[in-house]
Every structure is written in C-alpha cells, then in structure tokens.
C-alpha cells in the first residue's frame, strides 16, 4: 500500500511540474496582450560594453558594440500611433529588428526589439543615455496618445448616454466647453 501512495505522489508531483511549465508558457504569451494601464518599459538586452582599450589603431575603433534594446508601449490605440512611433524611432536612430503588436478592446501593446544604428562604439554611459532617451520619447508618445483620446472618449460617453434626439446638440455643446 505504501508503494502505491509513493508512486501516486510521484505522478502528482510530475503532473504539477508539467502544469507549472504550461502556465509559464501561457504567462509569456499574455505579456503581449494590452493591459488596462498605460505602460512604457525599456531594457537593455546585452550587458553594458566594456570600456574601449587604450589603443589608437583604427581597427579597434571601427569595431562597434551595438546596443540592443527591448521596448514595450501599451496605450489606447489611435490611428497615428504607428507613424508617430516610427518617426520617434527614426529620430533616435534606432532600427526595428523585431516588432510584435497586439490590440484588444481599443488598446494596443507594441513590443519592439531595437538596435542602435550609430556606427560608433558605445560606452556604458552612452548606452544608459540611449535607454533614457527612448524611455522619455515613448512616454511623450504615450501622453500624446492619452490626451488625444480623452476628448473622443468624452464625446462617445456623452453620445451613448444622451437621448437620440439630443445627441448631436449635447455632444457639440459639451465639446465646446472642453
């Protein structure tokens, strides 16, 4: 009887491990779905490059350690978000290596793998500066997105709560007071 309980316990433990692996895989997939909160995240995927050796040969200065970043932006979806995002990345001279986008219920999440296109060796301080600049630019993009959708949300809310005969007049009146 004891061996039956022991083997059953072993099977249960093995099954629990399999379930844990499955839920970890699902959790990774869920990270792509947009959340209800606006979010910006930027992280370096490579460790900071070592300081350049004190050599003066041109071959050592031409070897570049390219910065790779993972950036995530979650916000209300809007028609000009992607063009604004592309413009932002181009202005920072970042190349999109991979992009994953998901929309759900009027929200969008963009997860981007980015590479710095500067052809120079990057120091640790410069890498932190690139991360900071990208985070600031995405936050600016997020606030632009939020402020531009507030008015349309208000208009939709008013239109949905108004009676059909007064919808236009009430929405226009409220819009002028904003």
GROMACS .gro file of N, CA and C in nm:
model
  534
    1UNK      N    1   0.082  -0.119   0.000
    1UNK     CA    2   0.000   0.000   0.000
    1UNK      C    3   0.086   0.126   0.000
    2UNK      N    4   0.199   0.124   0.073
    2UNK     CA    5   0.287   0.239   0.079
    2UNK      C    6   0.347   0.271  -0.057
    3UNK      N    7   0.385   0.171  -0.134
    3UNK     CA    8   0.444   0.196  -0.265
    3UNK      C    9   0.341   0.256  -0.360
    4UNK      N   10   0.217   0.218  -0.348
    4UNK     CA   11   0.113   0.276  -0.432
    4UNK      C   12   0.098   0.425  -0.402
    5UNK      N   13   0.099   0.462  -0.275
    5UNK     CA   14   0.089   0.603  -0.238
    5UNK      C   15   0.212   0.680  -0.285
    6UNK      N   16   0.328   0.620  -0.272
    6UNK     CA   17   0.453   0.686  -0.314
    6UNK      C   18   0.454   0.707  -0.465
    7UNK      N   19   0.415   0.606  -0.541
    7UNK     CA   20   0.415   0.622  -0.687
    7UNK      C   21   0.308   0.722  -0.730
    8UNK      N   22   0.194   0.720  -0.662
    8UNK     CA   23   0.089   0.818  -0.692
    8UNK      C   24   0.137   0.960  -0.663
    9UNK      N   25   0.203   0.977  -0.550
    9UNK     CA   26   0.258   1.108  -0.514
    9UNK      C   27   0.360   1.153  -0.618
   10UNK      N   28   0.444   1.062  -0.664
   10UNK     CA   29   0.543   1.095  -0.768
   10UNK      C   30   0.476   1.140  -0.897
   11UNK      N   31   0.368   1.072  -0.934
   11UNK     CA   32   0.294   1.110  -1.056
   11UNK      C   33   0.229   1.247  -1.040
   12UNK      N   34   0.175   1.273  -0.922
   12UNK     CA   35   0.112   1.403  -0.895
   12UNK      C   36   0.217   1.514  -0.903
   13UNK      N   37   0.332   1.491  -0.844
   13UNK     CA   38   0.440   1.591  -0.848
   13UNK      C   39   0.484   1.616  -0.992
   14UNK      N   40   0.500   1.510  -1.070
   14UNK     CA   41   0.540   1.525  -1.210
   14UNK      C   42   0.434   1.604  -1.287
   15UNK      N   43   0.307   1.573  -1.263
   15UNK     CA   44   0.198   1.643  -1.332
   15UNK      C   45   0.197   1.791  -1.293
   16UNK      N   46   0.223   1.821  -1.166
   16UNK     CA   47   0.228   1.960  -1.121
   16UNK      C   48   0.342   2.036  -1.189
   17UNK      N   49   0.456   1.971  -1.206
   17UNK     CA   50   0.568   2.034  -1.276
   17UNK      C   51   0.531   2.066  -1.421
   18UNK      N   52   0.462   1.972  -1.486
   18UNK     CA   53   0.418   1.995  -1.625
   18UNK      C   54   0.320   2.111  -1.633
   19UNK      N   55   0.226   2.116  -1.539
   19UNK     CA   56   0.130   2.226  -1.537
   19UNK      C   57   0.199   2.360  -1.514
   20UNK      N   58   0.299   2.360  -1.427
   20UNK     CA   59   0.374   2.483  -1.400
   20UNK      C   60   0.445   2.532  -1.526
   21UNK      N   61   0.504   2.440  -1.603
   21UNK     CA   62   0.570   2.477  -1.728
   21UNK      C   63   0.469   2.532  -1.828
   22UNK      N   64   0.352   2.470  -1.836
   22UNK     CA   65   0.249   2.517  -1.928
   22UNK      C   66   0.201   2.656  -1.891
   23UNK      N   67   0.179   2.681  -1.762
   23UNK     CA   68   0.133   2.814  -1.721
   23UNK      C   69   0.241   2.919  -1.743
   24UNK      N   70   0.368   2.881  -1.729
   24UNK     CA   71   0.476   2.976  -1.757
   24UNK      C   72   0.475   3.015  -1.904
   25UNK      N   73   0.450   2.919  -1.992
   25UNK     CA   74   0.441   2.948  -2.135
   25UNK      C   75   0.323   3.038  -2.167
   26UNK      N   76   0.210   3.014  -2.102
   26UNK     CA   77   0.092   3.098  -2.122
   26UNK      C   78   0.119   3.239  -2.070
   27UNK      N   79   0.185   3.250  -1.956
   27UNK     CA   80   0.217   3.381  -1.898
   27UNK      C   81   0.303   3.463  -1.995
   28UNK      N   82   0.400   3.398  -2.061
   28UNK     CA   83   0.484   3.468  -2.159
   28UNK      C   84   0.399   3.522  -2.273
   29UNK      N   85   0.301   3.444  -2.318
   29UNK     CA   86   0.214   3.487  -2.426
   29UNK      C   87   0.122   3.600  -2.382
   30UNK      N   88   0.078   3.597  -2.257
   30UNK     CA   89  -0.012   3.701  -2.206
   30UNK      C   90   0.057   3.836  -2.196
   31UNK      N   91   0.189   3.838  -2.181
   31UNK     CA   92   0.261   3.965  -2.170
   31UNK      C   93   0.246   4.049  -2.295
   32UNK      N   94   0.213   3.988  -2.409
   32UNK     CA   95   0.195   4.064  -2.532
   32UNK      C   96   0.059   4.133  -2.536
   33UNK      N   97  -0.040   4.081  -2.464
   33UNK     CA   98  -0.173   4.141  -2.469
   33UNK      C   99  -0.174   4.275  -2.397
   34UNK      N  100  -0.248   4.372  -2.452
   34UNK     CA  101  -0.255   4.503  -2.388
   34UNK      C  102  -0.324   4.495  -2.252
   35UNK      N  103  -0.275   4.574  -2.159
   35UNK     CA  104  -0.336   4.583  -2.027
   35UNK      C  105  -0.424   4.707  -2.023
   36UNK      N  106  -0.493   4.725  -1.914
   36UNK     CA  107  -0.581   4.841  -1.897
   36UNK      C  108  -0.503   4.967  -1.861
   37UNK      N  109  -0.378   4.952  -1.819
   37UNK     CA  110  -0.298   5.068  -1.779
   37UNK      C  111  -0.198   5.104  -1.888
   38UNK      N  112  -0.169   5.233  -1.899
   38UNK     CA  113  -0.067   5.279  -1.993
   38UNK      C  114   0.069   5.245  -1.935
   39UNK      N  115   0.155   5.188  -2.019
   39UNK     CA  116   0.286   5.143  -1.971
   39UNK      C  117   0.393   5.170  -2.075
   40UNK      N  118   0.512   5.203  -2.026
   40UNK     CA  119   0.632   5.211  -2.108
   40UNK      C  120   0.741   5.136  -2.034
   41UNK      N  121   0.809   5.047  -2.105
   41UNK     CA  122   0.921   4.974  -2.045
   41UNK      C  123   1.034   4.967  -2.147
   42UNK      N  124   1.156   4.992  -2.102
   42UNK     CA  125   1.274   4.984  -2.187
   42UNK      C  126   1.381   4.909  -2.109
   43UNK      N  127   1.442   4.811  -2.173
   43UNK     CA  128   1.552   4.740  -2.107
   43UNK      C  129   1.657   4.702  -2.209
   44UNK      N  130   1.781   4.703  -2.163
   44UNK     CA  131   1.893   4.661  -2.247
   44UNK      C  132   1.898   4.510  -2.248
   45UNK      N  133   1.922   4.452  -2.366
   45UNK     CA  134   1.928   4.307  -2.377
   45UNK      C  135   2.070   4.254  -2.366
   46UNK      N  136   2.166   4.340  -2.380
   46UNK     CA  137   2.306   4.300  -2.369
   46UNK      C  138   2.368   4.370  -2.250
   47UNK      N  139   2.465   4.309  -2.185
   47UNK     CA  140   2.533   4.379  -2.077
   47UNK      C  141   2.606   4.501  -2.132
   48UNK      N  142   2.627   4.601  -2.049
   48UNK     CA  143   2.698   4.719  -2.096
   48UNK      C  144   2.834   4.680  -2.153
   49UNK      N  145   2.873   4.741  -2.265
   49UNK     CA  146   3.001   4.706  -2.326
   49UNK      C  147   3.117   4.747  -2.237
   50UNK      N  148   3.228   4.674  -2.246
   50UNK     CA  149   3.345   4.712  -2.167
   50UNK      C  150   3.404   4.842  -2.221
   51UNK      N  151   3.480   4.913  -2.139
   51UNK     CA  152   3.542   5.036  -2.188
   51UNK      C  153   3.640   5.003  -2.300
   52UNK      N  154   3.651   5.092  -2.399
   52UNK     CA  155   3.741   5.064  -2.511
   52UNK      C  156   3.886   5.058  -2.464
   53UNK      N  157   3.965   4.968  -2.524
   53UNK     CA  158   4.106   4.960  -2.486
   53UNK      C  159   4.180   5.087  -2.528
   54UNK      N  160   4.285   5.122  -2.456
   54UNK     CA  161   4.358   5.245  -2.488
   54UNK      C  162   4.452   5.228  -2.607
   55UNK      N  163   4.396   5.190  -2.722
   55UNK     CA  164   4.476   5.177  -2.844
   55UNK      C  165   4.436   5.287  -2.940
   56UNK      N  166   4.526   5.323  -3.026
   56UNK     CA  167   4.497   5.428  -3.123
   56UNK      C  168   4.478   5.375  -3.263
   57UNK      N  169   4.484   5.243  -3.282
   57UNK     CA  170   4.469   5.189  -3.417
   57UNK      C  171   4.325   5.204  -3.462
   58UNK      N  172   4.307   5.226  -3.590
   58UNK     CA  173   4.173   5.250  -3.643
   58UNK      C  174   4.090   5.122  -3.644
   59UNK      N  175   4.155   5.005  -3.643
   59UNK     CA  176   4.079   4.880  -3.644
   59UNK      C  177   4.002   4.861  -3.514
   60UNK      N  178   4.058   4.904  -3.401
   60UNK     CA  179   3.986   4.886  -3.274
   60UNK      C  180   3.870   4.983  -3.262
   61UNK      N  181   3.881   5.102  -3.319
   61UNK     CA  182   3.773   5.198  -3.307
   61UNK      C  183   3.660   5.167  -3.405
   62UNK      N  184   3.687   5.087  -3.508
   62UNK     CA  185   3.581   5.056  -3.603
   62UNK      C  186   3.495   4.940  -3.556
   63UNK      N  187   3.543   4.861  -3.459
   63UNK     CA  188   3.460   4.752  -3.408
   63UNK      C  189   3.355   4.812  -3.315
   64UNK      N  190   3.229   4.794  -3.350
   64UNK     CA  191   3.125   4.857  -3.270
   64UNK      C  192   3.051   4.752  -3.190
   65UNK      N  193   3.014   4.790  -3.070
   65UNK     CA  194   2.930   4.706  -2.988
   65UNK      C  195   2.791   4.768  -2.993
   66UNK      N  196   2.705   4.710  -3.073
   66UNK     CA  197   2.574   4.766  -3.097
   66UNK      C  198   2.481   4.744  -2.978
   67UNK      N  199   2.411   4.847  -2.940
   67UNK     CA  200   2.317   4.840  -2.829
   67UNK      C  201   2.187   4.776  -2.879
   68UNK      N  202   2.141   4.674  -2.806
   68UNK     CA  203   2.013   4.611  -2.835
   68UNK      C  204   1.919   4.641  -2.719
   69UNK      N  205   1.798   4.686  -2.753
   69UNK     CA  206   1.700   4.723  -2.651
   69UNK      C  207   1.569   4.652  -2.677
   70UNK      N  208   1.498   4.624  -2.570
   70UNK     CA  209   1.360   4.575  -2.580
   70UNK      C  210   1.273   4.685  -2.523
   71UNK      N  211   1.178   4.731  -2.604
   71UNK     CA  212   1.089   4.838  -2.560
   71UNK      C  213   0.945   4.790  -2.571
   72UNK      N  214   0.864   4.830  -2.475
   72UNK     CA  215   0.723   4.794  -2.475
   72UNK      C  216   0.641   4.919  -2.448
   73UNK      N  217   0.537   4.938  -2.528
   73UNK     CA  218   0.447   5.052  -2.515
   73UNK      C  219   0.305   4.999  -2.516
   74UNK      N  220   0.228   5.030  -2.413
   74UNK     CA  221   0.089   4.988  -2.405
   74UNK      C  222   0.004   5.112  -2.381
   75UNK      N  223  -0.096   5.134  -2.467
   75UNK     CA  224  -0.180   5.253  -2.455
   75UNK      C  225  -0.308   5.235  -2.536
   76UNK      N  226  -0.391   5.339  -2.535
   76UNK     CA  227  -0.509   5.341  -2.620
   76UNK      C  228  -0.463   5.338  -2.765
   77UNK      N  229  -0.531   5.262  -2.847
   77UNK     CA  230  -0.498   5.257  -2.989
   77UNK      C  231  -0.548   5.385  -3.055
   78UNK      N  232  -0.472   5.437  -3.147
   78UNK     CA  233  -0.512   5.555  -3.225
   78UNK      C  234  -0.449   5.543  -3.363
   79UNK      N  235  -0.510   5.608  -3.459
   79UNK     CA  236  -0.469   5.589  -3.599
   79UNK      C  237  -0.327   5.639  -3.627
   80UNK      N  238  -0.282   5.742  -3.557
   80UNK     CA  239  -0.149   5.795  -3.586
   80UNK      C  240  -0.041   5.743  -3.491
   81UNK      N  241  -0.072   5.642  -3.412
   81UNK     CA  242   0.027   5.589  -3.318
   81UNK      C  243   0.147   5.528  -3.389
   82UNK      N  244   0.123   5.440  -3.485
   82UNK     CA  245   0.235   5.373  -3.553
   82UNK      C  246   0.321   5.471  -3.632
   83UNK      N  247   0.263   5.563  -3.711
   83UNK     CA  248   0.351   5.661  -3.777
   83UNK      C  249   0.431   5.744  -3.678
   84UNK      N  250   0.370   5.783  -3.566
   84UNK     CA  251   0.443   5.858  -3.463
   84UNK      C  252   0.554   5.773  -3.401
   85UNK      N  253   0.526   5.646  -3.379
   85UNK     CA  254   0.625   5.555  -3.322
   85UNK      C  255   0.743   5.538  -3.418
   86UNK      N  256   0.715   5.520  -3.545
   86UNK     CA  257   0.821   5.506  -3.646
   86UNK      C  258   0.906   5.633  -3.651
   87UNK      N  259   0.840   5.748  -3.651
   87UNK     CA  260   0.913   5.876  -3.652
   87UNK      C  261   1.002   5.890  -3.528
   88UNK      N  262   0.950   5.851  -3.413
   88UNK     CA  263   1.026   5.857  -3.288
   88UNK      C  264   1.150   5.769  -3.295
   89UNK      N  265   1.133   5.646  -3.342
   89UNK     CA  266   1.247   5.553  -3.351
   89UNK      C  267   1.350   5.602  -3.451
   90UNK      N  268   1.304   5.655  -3.565
   90UNK     CA  269   1.397   5.709  -3.665
   90UNK      C  270   1.474   5.829  -3.610
   91UNK      N  271   1.407   5.915  -3.535
   91UNK     CA  272   1.476   6.033  -3.481
   91UNK      C  273   1.582   5.994  -3.378
   92UNK      N  274   1.563   5.880  -3.312
   92UNK     CA  275   1.663   5.830  -3.217
   92UNK      C  276   1.766   5.739  -3.283
   93UNK      N  277   1.753   5.721  -3.413
   93UNK     CA  278   1.842   5.636  -3.494
   93UNK      C  279   1.845   5.493  -3.440
   94UNK      N  280   1.724   5.441  -3.416
   94UNK     CA  281   1.707   5.303  -3.372
   94UNK      C  282   1.640   5.224  -3.483
   95UNK      N  283   1.694   5.106  -3.509
   95UNK     CA  284   1.641   5.018  -3.614
   95UNK      C  285   1.555   4.910  -3.548
   96UNK      N  286   1.436   4.888  -3.603
   96UNK     CA  287   1.349   4.783  -3.551
   96UNK      C  288   1.393   4.649  -3.607
   97UNK      N  289   1.436   4.560  -3.519
   97UNK     CA  290   1.479   4.427  -3.558
   97UNK      C  291   1.359   4.332  -3.558
   98UNK      N  292   1.271   4.352  -3.460
   98UNK     CA  293   1.151   4.269  -3.449
   98UNK      C  294   1.042   4.352  -3.383
   99UNK      N  295   0.918   4.333  -3.428
   99UNK     CA  296   0.804   4.404  -3.369
   99UNK      C  297   0.689   4.307  -3.349
  100UNK      N  298   0.633   4.309  -3.231
  100UNK     CA  299   0.513   4.232  -3.201
  100UNK      C  300   0.408   4.330  -3.153
  101UNK      N  301   0.289   4.322  -3.213
  101UNK     CA  302   0.182   4.414  -3.178
  101UNK      C  303   0.054   4.335  -3.154
  102UNK      N  304  -0.020   4.376  -3.053
  102UNK     CA  305  -0.148   4.314  -3.024
  102UNK      C  306  -0.246   4.422  -2.985
  103UNK      N  307  -0.368   4.409  -3.035
  103UNK     CA  308  -0.474   4.502  -2.998
  103UNK      C  309  -0.587   4.423  -2.934
  104UNK      N  310  -0.652   4.487  -2.838
  104UNK     CA  311  -0.765   4.424  -2.770
  104UNK      C  312  -0.849   4.534  -2.705
  105UNK      N  313  -0.973   4.541  -2.743
  105UNK     CA  314  -1.066   4.635  -2.680
  105UNK      C  315  -1.024   4.780  -2.689
  106UNK      N  316  -0.970   4.822  -2.803
  106UNK     CA  317  -0.929   4.961  -2.820
  106UNK      C  318  -0.793   4.993  -2.760
  107UNK      N  319  -0.722   4.893  -2.710
  107UNK     CA  320  -0.588   4.910  -2.652
  107UNK      C  321  -0.488   4.841  -2.742
  108UNK      N  322  -0.364   4.887  -2.739
  108UNK     CA  323  -0.258   4.826  -2.819
  108UNK      C  324  -0.132   4.811  -2.736
  109UNK      N  325  -0.061   4.702  -2.759
  109UNK     CA  326   0.071   4.683  -2.699
  109UNK      C  327   0.169   4.657  -2.812
  110UNK      N  328   0.277   4.734  -2.814
  110UNK     CA  329   0.386   4.716  -2.909
  110UNK      C  330   0.508   4.670  -2.830
  111UNK      N  331   0.564   4.557  -2.868
  111UNK     CA  332   0.688   4.508  -2.808
  111UNK      C  333   0.791   4.506  -2.919
  112UNK      N  334   0.897   4.585  -2.902
  112UNK     CA  335   0.995   4.607  -3.007
  112UNK      C  336   1.134   4.564  -2.964
  113UNK      N  337   1.203   4.498  -3.054
  113UNK     CA  338   1.345   4.469  -3.037
  113UNK      C  339   1.418   4.569  -3.126
  114UNK      N  340   1.498   4.655  -3.065
  114UNK     CA  341   1.560   4.767  -3.135
  114UNK      C  342   1.712   4.758  -3.130
  115UNK      N  343   1.774   4.813  -3.234
  115UNK     CA  344   1.919   4.817  -3.241
  115UNK      C  345   1.962   4.960  -3.272
  116UNK      N  346   2.061   5.006  -3.198
  116UNK     CA  347   2.118   5.139  -3.223
  116UNK      C  348   2.192   5.135  -3.355
  117UNK      N  349   2.164   5.230  -3.444
  117UNK     CA  350   2.227   5.230  -3.577
  117UNK      C  351   2.350   5.319  -3.585
  118UNK      N  352   2.390   5.379  -3.474
  118UNK     CA  353   2.515   5.456  -3.475
  118UNK      C  354   2.630   5.359  -3.499
  119UNK      N  355   2.721   5.395  -3.584
  119UNK     CA  356   2.833   5.307  -3.618
  119UNK      C  357   2.955   5.332  -3.531
  120UNK      N  358   2.932   5.374  -3.409
  120UNK     CA  359   3.044   5.400  -3.319
  120UNK      C  360   3.036   5.306  -3.200
  121UNK      N  361   3.147   5.288  -3.136
  121UNK     CA  362   3.150   5.206  -3.015
  121UNK      C  363   3.071   5.279  -2.907
  122UNK      N  364   2.993   5.205  -2.831
  122UNK     CA  365   2.906   5.265  -2.731
  122UNK      C  366   2.959   5.237  -2.592
  123UNK      N  367   2.976   5.342  -2.514
  123UNK     CA  368   3.019   5.326  -2.375
  123UNK      C  369   2.897   5.297  -2.288
  124UNK      N  370   2.922   5.259  -2.166
  124UNK     CA  371   2.815   5.229  -2.071
  124UNK      C  372   2.726   5.352  -2.051
  125UNK      N  373   2.787   5.469  -2.036
  125UNK     CA  374   2.711   5.592  -2.018
  125UNK      C  375   2.626   5.626  -2.139
  126UNK      N  376   2.681   5.602  -2.259
  126UNK     CA  377   2.604   5.628  -2.381
  126UNK      C  378   2.488   5.531  -2.393
  127UNK      N  379   2.509   5.407  -2.353
  127UNK     CA  380   2.402   5.307  -2.357
  127UNK      C  381   2.288   5.348  -2.263
  128UNK      N  382   2.322   5.392  -2.143
  128UNK     CA  383   2.221   5.438  -2.048
  128UNK      C  384   2.148   5.561  -2.103
  129UNK      N  385   2.220   5.647  -2.174
  129UNK     CA  386   2.160   5.765  -2.234
  129UNK      C  387   2.060   5.726  -2.344
  130UNK      N  388   2.095   5.626  -2.424
  130UNK     CA  389   2.005   5.579  -2.529
  130UNK      C  390   1.877   5.523  -2.466
  131UNK      N  391   1.893   5.443  -2.360
  131UNK     CA  392   1.777   5.387  -2.290
  131UNK      C  393   1.690   5.499  -2.234
  132UNK      N  394   1.752   5.597  -2.171
  132UNK     CA  395   1.678   5.708  -2.111
  132UNK      C  396   1.604   5.787  -2.219
  133UNK      N  397   1.673   5.820  -2.329
  133UNK     CA  398   1.611   5.896  -2.437
  133UNK      C  399   1.492   5.821  -2.496
  134UNK      N  400   1.508   5.690  -2.515
  134UNK     CA  401   1.398   5.610  -2.569
  134UNK      C  402   1.280   5.607  -2.472
  135UNK      N  403   1.308   5.589  -2.345
  135UNK     CA  404   1.201   5.586  -2.244
  135UNK      C  405   1.126   5.719  -2.243
  136UNK      N  406   1.200   5.830  -2.247
  136UNK     CA  407   1.137   5.963  -2.248
  136UNK      C  408   1.053   5.983  -2.373
  137UNK      N  409   1.106   5.943  -2.489
  137UNK     CA  410   1.034   5.960  -2.615
  137UNK      C  411   0.905   5.876  -2.616
  138UNK      N  412   0.912   5.754  -2.565
  138UNK     CA  413   0.792   5.670  -2.560
  138UNK      C  414   0.690   5.724  -2.460
  139UNK      N  415   0.737   5.778  -2.348
  139UNK     CA  416   0.645   5.841  -2.254
  139UNK      C  417   0.577   5.962  -2.316
  140UNK      N  418   0.652   6.042  -2.393
  140UNK     CA  419   0.592   6.155  -2.464
  140UNK      C  420   0.486   6.107  -2.563
  141UNK      N  421   0.517   6.000  -2.633
  141UNK     CA  422   0.423   5.941  -2.728
  141UNK      C  423   0.299   5.890  -2.655
  142UNK      N  424   0.318   5.833  -2.540
  142UNK     CA  425   0.208   5.783  -2.458
  142UNK      C  426   0.117   5.897  -2.414
  143UNK      N  427   0.175   6.007  -2.369
  143UNK     CA  428   0.094   6.121  -2.323
  143UNK      C  429   0.023   6.187  -2.439
  144UNK      N  430   0.085   6.190  -2.556
  144UNK     CA  431   0.018   6.242  -2.675
  144UNK      C  432  -0.102   6.155  -2.706
  145UNK      N  433  -0.083   6.024  -2.696
  145UNK     CA  434  -0.191   5.928  -2.722
  145UNK      C  435  -0.304   5.947  -2.622
  146UNK      N  436  -0.272   5.962  -2.495
  146UNK     CA  437  -0.373   5.974  -2.390
  146UNK      C  438  -0.453   6.102  -2.406
  147UNK      N  439  -0.385   6.214  -2.429
  147UNK     CA  440  -0.457   6.341  -2.438
  147UNK      C  441  -0.543   6.349  -2.562
  148UNK      N  442  -0.500   6.285  -2.672
  148UNK     CA  443  -0.579   6.292  -2.794
  148UNK      C  444  -0.702   6.204  -2.787
  149UNK      N  445  -0.700   6.099  -2.705
  149UNK     CA  446  -0.816   6.010  -2.697
  149UNK      C  447  -0.914   6.054  -2.589
  150UNK      N  448  -0.872   6.139  -2.496
  150UNK     CA  449  -0.963   6.183  -2.391
  150UNK      C  450  -1.086   6.251  -2.448
  151UNK      N  451  -1.066   6.341  -2.544
  151UNK     CA  452  -1.178   6.413  -2.600
  151UNK      C  453  -1.273   6.320  -2.674
  152UNK      N  454  -1.217   6.227  -2.753
  152UNK     CA  455  -1.305   6.137  -2.826
  152UNK      C  456  -1.379   6.044  -2.731
  153UNK      N  457  -1.316   6.004  -2.619
  153UNK     CA  458  -1.384   5.922  -2.520
  153UNK      C  459  -1.501   5.999  -2.459
  154UNK      N  460  -1.478   6.125  -2.424
  154UNK     CA  461  -1.584   6.205  -2.364
  154UNK      C  462  -1.701   6.218  -2.461
  155UNK      N  463  -1.668   6.243  -2.586
  155UNK     CA  464  -1.771   6.259  -2.686
  155UNK      C  465  -1.852   6.129  -2.697
  156UNK      N  466  -1.784   6.014  -2.700
  156UNK     CA  467  -1.854   5.886  -2.712
  156UNK      C  468  -1.940   5.861  -2.589
  157UNK      N  469  -1.890   5.891  -2.471
  157UNK     CA  470  -1.966   5.867  -2.349
  157UNK      C  471  -2.092   5.952  -2.349
  158UNK      N  472  -2.081   6.078  -2.385
  158UNK     CA  473  -2.196   6.167  -2.389
  158UNK      C  474  -2.296   6.120  -2.493
  159UNK      N  475  -2.246   6.081  -2.609
  159UNK     CA  476  -2.337   6.036  -2.714
  159UNK      C  477  -2.408   5.909  -2.673
  160UNK      N  478  -2.342   5.821  -2.601
  160UNK     CA  479  -2.406   5.695  -2.563
  160UNK      C  480  -2.507   5.714  -2.450
  161UNK      N  481  -2.493   5.819  -2.368
  161UNK     CA  482  -2.587   5.841  -2.258
  161UNK      C  483  -2.697   5.939  -2.294
  162UNK      N  484  -2.686   6.007  -2.406
  162UNK     CA  485  -2.787   6.105  -2.447
  162UNK      C  486  -2.903   6.035  -2.514
  163UNK      N  487  -3.014   6.107  -2.521
  163UNK     CA  488  -3.126   6.055  -2.598
  163UNK      C  489  -3.095   6.076  -2.745
  164UNK      N  490  -3.149   5.993  -2.833
  164UNK     CA  491  -3.115   6.004  -2.975
  164UNK      C  492  -3.147   6.140  -3.036
  165UNK      N  493  -3.251   6.210  -2.989
  165UNK     CA  494  -3.287   6.337  -3.050
  165UNK      C  495  -3.192   6.449  -3.009
  166UNK      N  496  -3.132   6.441  -2.891
  166UNK     CA  497  -3.044   6.548  -2.844
  166UNK      C  498  -2.897   6.513  -2.852
  167UNK      N  499  -2.861   6.401  -2.911
  167UNK     CA  500  -2.723   6.354  -2.911
  167UNK      C  501  -2.628   6.457  -2.970
  168UNK      N  502  -2.658   6.507  -3.088
  168UNK     CA  503  -2.567   6.599  -3.155
  168UNK      C  504  -2.556   6.730  -3.080
  169UNK      N  505  -2.668   6.785  -3.037
  169UNK     CA  506  -2.665   6.914  -2.969
  169UNK      C  507  -2.589   6.903  -2.837
  170UNK      N  508  -2.614   6.800  -2.761
  170UNK     CA  509  -2.546   6.786  -2.632
  170UNK      C  510  -2.397   6.759  -2.651
  171UNK      N  511  -2.361   6.676  -2.748
  171UNK     CA  512  -2.220   6.646  -2.771
  171UNK      C  513  -2.146   6.770  -2.818
  172UNK      N  514  -2.209   6.847  -2.908
  172UNK     CA  515  -2.143   6.969  -2.957
  172UNK      C  516  -2.129   7.070  -2.844
  173UNK      N  517  -2.233   7.085  -2.763
  173UNK     CA  518  -2.227   7.179  -2.653
  173UNK      C  519  -2.117   7.141  -2.555
  174UNK      N  520  -2.107   7.013  -2.523
  174UNK     CA  521  -2.003   6.968  -2.430
  174UNK      C  522  -1.864   6.984  -2.492
  175UNK      N  523  -1.853   6.959  -2.619
  175UNK     CA  524  -1.724   6.970  -2.687
  175UNK      C  525  -1.672   7.113  -2.681
  176UNK      N  526  -1.760   7.210  -2.693
  176UNK     CA  527  -1.716   7.349  -2.689
  176UNK      C  528  -1.672   7.391  -2.549
  177UNK      N  529  -1.723   7.326  -2.448
  177UNK     CA  530  -1.685   7.360  -2.311
  177UNK      C  531  -1.554   7.296  -2.269
  178UNK      N  532  -1.502   7.204  -2.345
  178UNK     CA  533  -1.379   7.133  -2.306
  178UNK      C  534  -1.259   7.224  -2.312
   0.00000   0.00000   0.00000
